[in-house]
CSV table of C-alpha atoms in Angstrom, one decimal:
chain,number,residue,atom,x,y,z
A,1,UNK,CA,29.9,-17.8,84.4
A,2,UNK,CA,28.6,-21.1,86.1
A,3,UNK,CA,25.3,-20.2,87.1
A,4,UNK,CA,24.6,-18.7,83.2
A,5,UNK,CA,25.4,-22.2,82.4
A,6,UNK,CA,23.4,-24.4,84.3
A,7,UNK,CA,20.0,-23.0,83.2
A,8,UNK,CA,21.8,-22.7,80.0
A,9,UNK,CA,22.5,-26.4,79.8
A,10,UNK,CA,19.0,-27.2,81.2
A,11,UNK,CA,17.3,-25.3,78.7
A,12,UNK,CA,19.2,-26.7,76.0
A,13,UNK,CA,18.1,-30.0,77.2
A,14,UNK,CA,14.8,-29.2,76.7
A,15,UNK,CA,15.3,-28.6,73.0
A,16,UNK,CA,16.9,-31.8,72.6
A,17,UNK,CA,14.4,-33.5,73.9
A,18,UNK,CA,11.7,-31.9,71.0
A,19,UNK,CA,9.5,-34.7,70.6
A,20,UNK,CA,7.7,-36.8,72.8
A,21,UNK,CA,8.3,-40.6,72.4
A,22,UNK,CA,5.0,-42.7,71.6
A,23,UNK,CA,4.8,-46.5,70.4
A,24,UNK,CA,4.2,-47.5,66.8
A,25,UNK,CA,2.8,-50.3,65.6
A,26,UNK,CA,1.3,-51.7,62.2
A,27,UNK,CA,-0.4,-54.4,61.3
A,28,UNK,CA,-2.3,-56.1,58.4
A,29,UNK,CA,-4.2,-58.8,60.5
A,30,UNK,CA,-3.9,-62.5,60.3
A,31,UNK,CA,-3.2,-64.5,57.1
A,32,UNK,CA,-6.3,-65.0,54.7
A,33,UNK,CA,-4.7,-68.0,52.7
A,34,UNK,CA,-5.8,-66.5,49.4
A,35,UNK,CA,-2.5,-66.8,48.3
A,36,UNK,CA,1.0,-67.5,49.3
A,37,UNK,CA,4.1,-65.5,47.6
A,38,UNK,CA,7.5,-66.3,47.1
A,39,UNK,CA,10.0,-64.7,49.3
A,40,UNK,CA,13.0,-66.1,49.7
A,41,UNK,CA,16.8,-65.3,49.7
A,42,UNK,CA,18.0,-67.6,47.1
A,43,UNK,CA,20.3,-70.5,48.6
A,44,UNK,CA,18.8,-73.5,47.2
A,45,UNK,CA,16.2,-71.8,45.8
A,46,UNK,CA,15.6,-69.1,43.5
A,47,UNK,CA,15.3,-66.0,45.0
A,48,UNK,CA,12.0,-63.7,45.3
A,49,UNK,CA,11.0,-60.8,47.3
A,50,UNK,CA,7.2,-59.9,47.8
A,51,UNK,CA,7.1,-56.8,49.3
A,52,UNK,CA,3.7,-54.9,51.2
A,53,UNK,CA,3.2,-51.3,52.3
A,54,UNK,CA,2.8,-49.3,55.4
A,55,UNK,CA,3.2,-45.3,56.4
A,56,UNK,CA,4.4,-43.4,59.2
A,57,UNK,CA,3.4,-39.8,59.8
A,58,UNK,CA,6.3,-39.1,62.0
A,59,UNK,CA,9.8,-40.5,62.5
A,60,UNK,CA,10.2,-43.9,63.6
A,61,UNK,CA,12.2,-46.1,65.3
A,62,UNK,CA,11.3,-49.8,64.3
A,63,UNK,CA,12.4,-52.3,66.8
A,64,UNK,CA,10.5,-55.4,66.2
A,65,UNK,CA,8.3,-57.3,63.3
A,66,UNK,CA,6.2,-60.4,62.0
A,67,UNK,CA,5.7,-61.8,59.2
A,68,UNK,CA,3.5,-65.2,58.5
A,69,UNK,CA,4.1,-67.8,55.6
A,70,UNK,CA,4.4,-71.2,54.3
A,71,UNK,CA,7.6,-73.6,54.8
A,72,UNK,CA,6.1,-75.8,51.0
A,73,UNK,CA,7.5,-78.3,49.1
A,74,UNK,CA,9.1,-80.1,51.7
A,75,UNK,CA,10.6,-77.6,53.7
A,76,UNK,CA,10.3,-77.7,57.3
A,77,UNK,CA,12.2,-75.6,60.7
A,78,UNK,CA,15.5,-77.4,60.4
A,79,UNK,CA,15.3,-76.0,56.7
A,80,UNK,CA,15.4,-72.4,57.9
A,81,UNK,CA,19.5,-71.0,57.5
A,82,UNK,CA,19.1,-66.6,57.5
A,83,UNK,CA,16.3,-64.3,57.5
A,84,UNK,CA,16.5,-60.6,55.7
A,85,UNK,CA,14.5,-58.3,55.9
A,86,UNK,CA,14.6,-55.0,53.9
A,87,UNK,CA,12.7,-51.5,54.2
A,88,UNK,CA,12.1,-50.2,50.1
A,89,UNK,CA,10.8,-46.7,49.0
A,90,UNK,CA,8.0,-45.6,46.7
A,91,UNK,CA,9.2,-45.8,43.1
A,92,UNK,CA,10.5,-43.2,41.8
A,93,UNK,CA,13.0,-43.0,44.9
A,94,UNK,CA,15.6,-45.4,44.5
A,95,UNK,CA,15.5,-45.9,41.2
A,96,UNK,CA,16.2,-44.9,37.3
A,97,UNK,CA,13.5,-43.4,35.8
A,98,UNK,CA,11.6,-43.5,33.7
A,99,UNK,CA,11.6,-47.8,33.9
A,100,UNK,CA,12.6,-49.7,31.7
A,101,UNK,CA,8.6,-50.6,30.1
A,102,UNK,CA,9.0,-54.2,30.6
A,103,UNK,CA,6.1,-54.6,33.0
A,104,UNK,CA,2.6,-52.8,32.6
A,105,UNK,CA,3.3,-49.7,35.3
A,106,UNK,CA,5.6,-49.0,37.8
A,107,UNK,CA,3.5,-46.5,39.4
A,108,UNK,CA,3.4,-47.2,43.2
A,109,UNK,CA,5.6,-49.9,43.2
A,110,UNK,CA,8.5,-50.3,45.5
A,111,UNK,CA,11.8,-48.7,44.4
A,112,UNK,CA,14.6,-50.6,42.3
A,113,UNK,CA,16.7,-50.8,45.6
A,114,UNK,CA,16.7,-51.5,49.0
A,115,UNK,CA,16.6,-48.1,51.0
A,116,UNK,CA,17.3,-50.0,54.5
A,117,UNK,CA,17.6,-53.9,55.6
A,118,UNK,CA,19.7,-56.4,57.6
A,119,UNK,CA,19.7,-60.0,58.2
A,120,UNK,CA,20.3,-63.0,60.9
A,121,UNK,CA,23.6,-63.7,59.1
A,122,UNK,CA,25.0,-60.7,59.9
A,123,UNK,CA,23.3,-60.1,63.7
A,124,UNK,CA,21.9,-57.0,63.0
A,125,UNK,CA,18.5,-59.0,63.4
A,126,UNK,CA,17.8,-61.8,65.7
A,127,UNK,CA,14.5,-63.7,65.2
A,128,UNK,CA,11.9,-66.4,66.8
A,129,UNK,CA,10.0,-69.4,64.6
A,130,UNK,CA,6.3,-70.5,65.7
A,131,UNK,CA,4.7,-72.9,64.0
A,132,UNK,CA,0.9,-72.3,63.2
A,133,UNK,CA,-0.3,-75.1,61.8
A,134,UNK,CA,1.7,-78.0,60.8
A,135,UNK,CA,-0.8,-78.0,57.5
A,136,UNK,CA,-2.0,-75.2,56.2
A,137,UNK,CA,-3.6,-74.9,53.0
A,138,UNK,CA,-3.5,-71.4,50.5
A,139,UNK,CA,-6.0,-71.4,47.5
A,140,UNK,CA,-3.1,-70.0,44.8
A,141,UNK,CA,0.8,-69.2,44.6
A,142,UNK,CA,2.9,-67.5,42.9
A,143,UNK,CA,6.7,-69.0,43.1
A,144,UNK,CA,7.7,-69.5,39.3
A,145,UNK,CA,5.2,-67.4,37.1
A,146,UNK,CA,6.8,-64.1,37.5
A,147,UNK,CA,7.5,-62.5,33.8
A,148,UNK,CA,8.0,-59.5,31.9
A,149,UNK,CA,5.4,-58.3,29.1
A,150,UNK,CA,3.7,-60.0,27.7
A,151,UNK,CA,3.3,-62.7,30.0
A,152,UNK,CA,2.6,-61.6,33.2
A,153,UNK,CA,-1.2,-62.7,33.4
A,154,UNK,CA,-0.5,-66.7,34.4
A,155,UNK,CA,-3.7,-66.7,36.9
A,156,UNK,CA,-1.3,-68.0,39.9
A,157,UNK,CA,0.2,-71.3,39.9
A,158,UNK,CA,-2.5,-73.1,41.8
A,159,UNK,CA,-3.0,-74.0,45.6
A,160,UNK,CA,-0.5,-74.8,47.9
A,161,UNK,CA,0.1,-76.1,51.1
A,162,UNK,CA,3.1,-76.4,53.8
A,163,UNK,CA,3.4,-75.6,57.7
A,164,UNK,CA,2.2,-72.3,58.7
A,165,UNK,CA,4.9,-70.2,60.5
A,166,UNK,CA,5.4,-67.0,62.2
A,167,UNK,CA,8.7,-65.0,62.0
A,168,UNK,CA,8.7,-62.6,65.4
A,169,UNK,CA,11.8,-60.8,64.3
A,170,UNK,CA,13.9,-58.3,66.5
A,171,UNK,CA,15.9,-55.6,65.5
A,172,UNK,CA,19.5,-55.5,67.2
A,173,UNK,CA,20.6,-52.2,65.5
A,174,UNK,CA,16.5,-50.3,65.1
A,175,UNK,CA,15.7,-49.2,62.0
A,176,UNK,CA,15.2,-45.2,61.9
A,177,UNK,CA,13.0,-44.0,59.4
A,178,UNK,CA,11.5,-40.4,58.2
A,179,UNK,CA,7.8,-40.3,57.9
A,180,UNK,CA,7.2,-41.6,54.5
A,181,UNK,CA,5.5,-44.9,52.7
A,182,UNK,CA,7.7,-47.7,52.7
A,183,UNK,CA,7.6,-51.0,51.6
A,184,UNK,CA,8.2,-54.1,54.3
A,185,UNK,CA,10.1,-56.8,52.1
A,186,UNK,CA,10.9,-59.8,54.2
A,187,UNK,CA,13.1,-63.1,52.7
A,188,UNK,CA,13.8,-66.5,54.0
A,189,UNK,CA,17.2,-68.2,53.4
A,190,UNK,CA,16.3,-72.0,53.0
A,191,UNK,CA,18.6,-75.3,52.4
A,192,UNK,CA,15.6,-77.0,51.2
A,193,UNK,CA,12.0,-76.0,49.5
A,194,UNK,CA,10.9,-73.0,49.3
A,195,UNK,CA,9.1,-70.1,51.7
A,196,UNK,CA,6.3,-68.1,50.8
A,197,UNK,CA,4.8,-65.3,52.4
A,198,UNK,CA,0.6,-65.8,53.2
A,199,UNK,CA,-1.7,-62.8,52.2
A,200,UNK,CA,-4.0,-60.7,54.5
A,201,UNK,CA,-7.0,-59.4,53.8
A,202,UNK,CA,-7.2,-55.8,51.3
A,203,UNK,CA,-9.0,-53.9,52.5
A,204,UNK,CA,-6.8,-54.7,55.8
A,205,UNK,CA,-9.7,-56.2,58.6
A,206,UNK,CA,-8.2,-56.6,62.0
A,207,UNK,CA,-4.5,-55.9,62.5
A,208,UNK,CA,-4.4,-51.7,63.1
A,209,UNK,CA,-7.4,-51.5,60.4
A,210,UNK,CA,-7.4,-49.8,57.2
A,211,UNK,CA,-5.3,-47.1,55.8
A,212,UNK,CA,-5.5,-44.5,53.0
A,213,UNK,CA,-3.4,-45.3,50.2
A,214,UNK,CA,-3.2,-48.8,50.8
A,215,UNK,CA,-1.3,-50.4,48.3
A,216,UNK,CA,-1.5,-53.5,46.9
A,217,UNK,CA,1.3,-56.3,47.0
A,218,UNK,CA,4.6,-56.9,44.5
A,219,UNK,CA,6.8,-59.3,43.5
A,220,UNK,CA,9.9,-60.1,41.2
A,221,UNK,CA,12.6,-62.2,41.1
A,222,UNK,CA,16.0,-62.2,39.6
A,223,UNK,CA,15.2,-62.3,35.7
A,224,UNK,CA,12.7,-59.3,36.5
A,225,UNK,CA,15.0,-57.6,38.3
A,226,UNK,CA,15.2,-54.1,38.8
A,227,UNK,CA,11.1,-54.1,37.9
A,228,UNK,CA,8.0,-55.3,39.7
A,229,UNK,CA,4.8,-57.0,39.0
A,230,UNK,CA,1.6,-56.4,41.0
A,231,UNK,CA,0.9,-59.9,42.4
A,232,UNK,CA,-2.6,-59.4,41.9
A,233,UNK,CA,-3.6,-57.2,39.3
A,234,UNK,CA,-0.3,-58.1,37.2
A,235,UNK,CA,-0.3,-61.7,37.4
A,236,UNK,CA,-3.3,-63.1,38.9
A,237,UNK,CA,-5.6,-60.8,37.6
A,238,UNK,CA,-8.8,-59.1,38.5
A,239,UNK,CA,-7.8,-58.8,42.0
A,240,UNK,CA,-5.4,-57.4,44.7
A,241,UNK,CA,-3.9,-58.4,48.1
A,242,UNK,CA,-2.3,-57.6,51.0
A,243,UNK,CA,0.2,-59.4,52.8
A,244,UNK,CA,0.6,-60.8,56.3
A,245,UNK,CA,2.9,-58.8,58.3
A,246,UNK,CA,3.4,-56.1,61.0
A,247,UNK,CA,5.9,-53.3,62.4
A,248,UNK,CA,6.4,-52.0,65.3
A,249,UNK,CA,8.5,-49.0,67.6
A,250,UNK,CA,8.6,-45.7,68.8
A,251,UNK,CA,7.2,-42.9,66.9
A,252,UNK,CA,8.6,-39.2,68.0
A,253,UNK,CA,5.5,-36.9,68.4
A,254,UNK,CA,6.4,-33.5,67.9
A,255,UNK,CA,5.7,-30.9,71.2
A,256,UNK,CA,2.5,-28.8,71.3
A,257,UNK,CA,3.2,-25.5,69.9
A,258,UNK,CA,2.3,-24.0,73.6
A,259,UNK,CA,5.2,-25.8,75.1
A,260,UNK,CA,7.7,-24.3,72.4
A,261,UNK,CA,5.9,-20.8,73.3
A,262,UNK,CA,6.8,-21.6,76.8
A,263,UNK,CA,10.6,-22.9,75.7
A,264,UNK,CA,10.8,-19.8,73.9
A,265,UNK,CA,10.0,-17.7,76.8
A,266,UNK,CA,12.3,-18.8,78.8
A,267,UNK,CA,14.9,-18.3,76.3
A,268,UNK,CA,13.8,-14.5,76.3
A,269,UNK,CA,14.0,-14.0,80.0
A,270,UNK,CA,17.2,-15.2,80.1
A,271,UNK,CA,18.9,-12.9,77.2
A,272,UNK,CA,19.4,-15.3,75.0
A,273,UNK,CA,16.4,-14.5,72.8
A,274,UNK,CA,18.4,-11.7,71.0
A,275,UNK,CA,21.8,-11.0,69.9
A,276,UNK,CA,23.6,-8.1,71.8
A,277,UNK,CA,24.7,-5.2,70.0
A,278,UNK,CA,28.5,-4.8,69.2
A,279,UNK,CA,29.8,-3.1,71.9
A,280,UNK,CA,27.3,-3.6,74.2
């Protein structure tokens, strides 16, 4: 009986082990101050989530991220209380449908919930500040115009500026997630001023380079709430953007059908291929 179970247990640790581990990363390059988007988590402000795609092809582990915006209107490091960050699906996952027809299409838009998230406050995230540039300047904003039809087109809310900052975030508990397009929705709890999220250029230059679909960037806040605008063909108009931010993990690569050919053989020399007859 022991020495059926040793190869036994050996093989059977092969099949566990029926991906090889690779490392994942995303990234949309470096901000390209276009324009800078609300994303905060309430507190003293209002609260706004922007939110940016990315894919995976296989399942993934994501252990780190970054994401690069303003601290404007007076905010500044000491400002900083929580970070969130949540993971959202495509719409329809997620989410009643059809929508409720209050914004112009909801077609490849994040969901109306969070699929997966955490946050600073509760330790399932632990995160780094850098400051960039203690003066950046972005050419438009979007903070306050965020509406429903038929007032979505407000052109941005004009040029902005504020210290440029990098989020290097790390996840204590690692997000596992099944190949599929997901949206990266990142928020910043402030006591003062608000914090908004830098775009990156669409089509993405730099970072991990372009992708096919790559969708452009939302927004809402509370009054829009469970719907989302495009941030550039919604409300600015005429245009779209990306957003500043990456991902990072391990991606599980499944094993070359030859090696499961070979699994399987082994299997079959050792009689466990088939099923005995009764009374055999």
């Amino acid at each position: 009986m022991q020495s059926k179970l040793i190869p036994l247990l050996a093989v059977s640790t092969l099949f566990a082990a029926n991906a090889d581990a690779a490392a994942f990363s995303f990234s949309t390059g470096g901000p390209d101050y276009r324009i800078a988007t609300g994303a905060q988590a309430g507190g003293t402000s209002k609260e706004i989530e922007s939110a940016d795609d990315f894919v995976l092809t296989q399942h993934t582990q994501l252990n780190q991220a970054t994401f690069t915006g303003l601290l404007a209107n007076g905010a500044t490091l000491s400002d900083i209380a929580n970070v969130n960050l949540e993971i959202y699906r495509v719409f329809g996952k997620d989410s009643v449908n059809p929508p409720s027809g209050r914004v112009p299409t909801r077609v490849n838009s994040p969901s109306d919930v969070a699929f997966l998230g955490g946050d600073s406050a509760s330790n399932s995230l632990s995160y780094n500040v850098t400051l960039l540039n203690s003066n950046a300047l972005a050419g438009n904003s979007v903070i306050n115009g965020i509406h429903p039809l038929p007032n979505q087109t407000t052109g941005g809310e004009g040029a902005v500026s504020g210290q440029e900052v990098r989020f290097d975030i790390n996840f204590n508990d690692a997000i596992s997630l099944a190949a599929d397009h997901y949206f990266f929705v990142p928020q910043v709890e402030l006591k003062n001023g608000n914090f908004l999220w830098l775009s990156a250029a669409k089509p993405i230059v730099g970072g991990s380079g372009p992708f096919t679909p790559d969708l452009q960037s939302w927004i809402r806040d509370g009054n829009l709430d469970p719907d989302w605008l495009r941030i550039g063909t919604d409300i600015v108009g005429g245009t779209t953007f990306n957003q500043a931010f990456s991902v990072s993990g391990v991606s599980e690569v499944p094993l070359p059908a030859a090696t499961w050919l070979f699994l399987s053989g082994i299997l079959g020399v050792m009689g466990l291929g088939k099923r005995k007859k009764a009374g055999v």
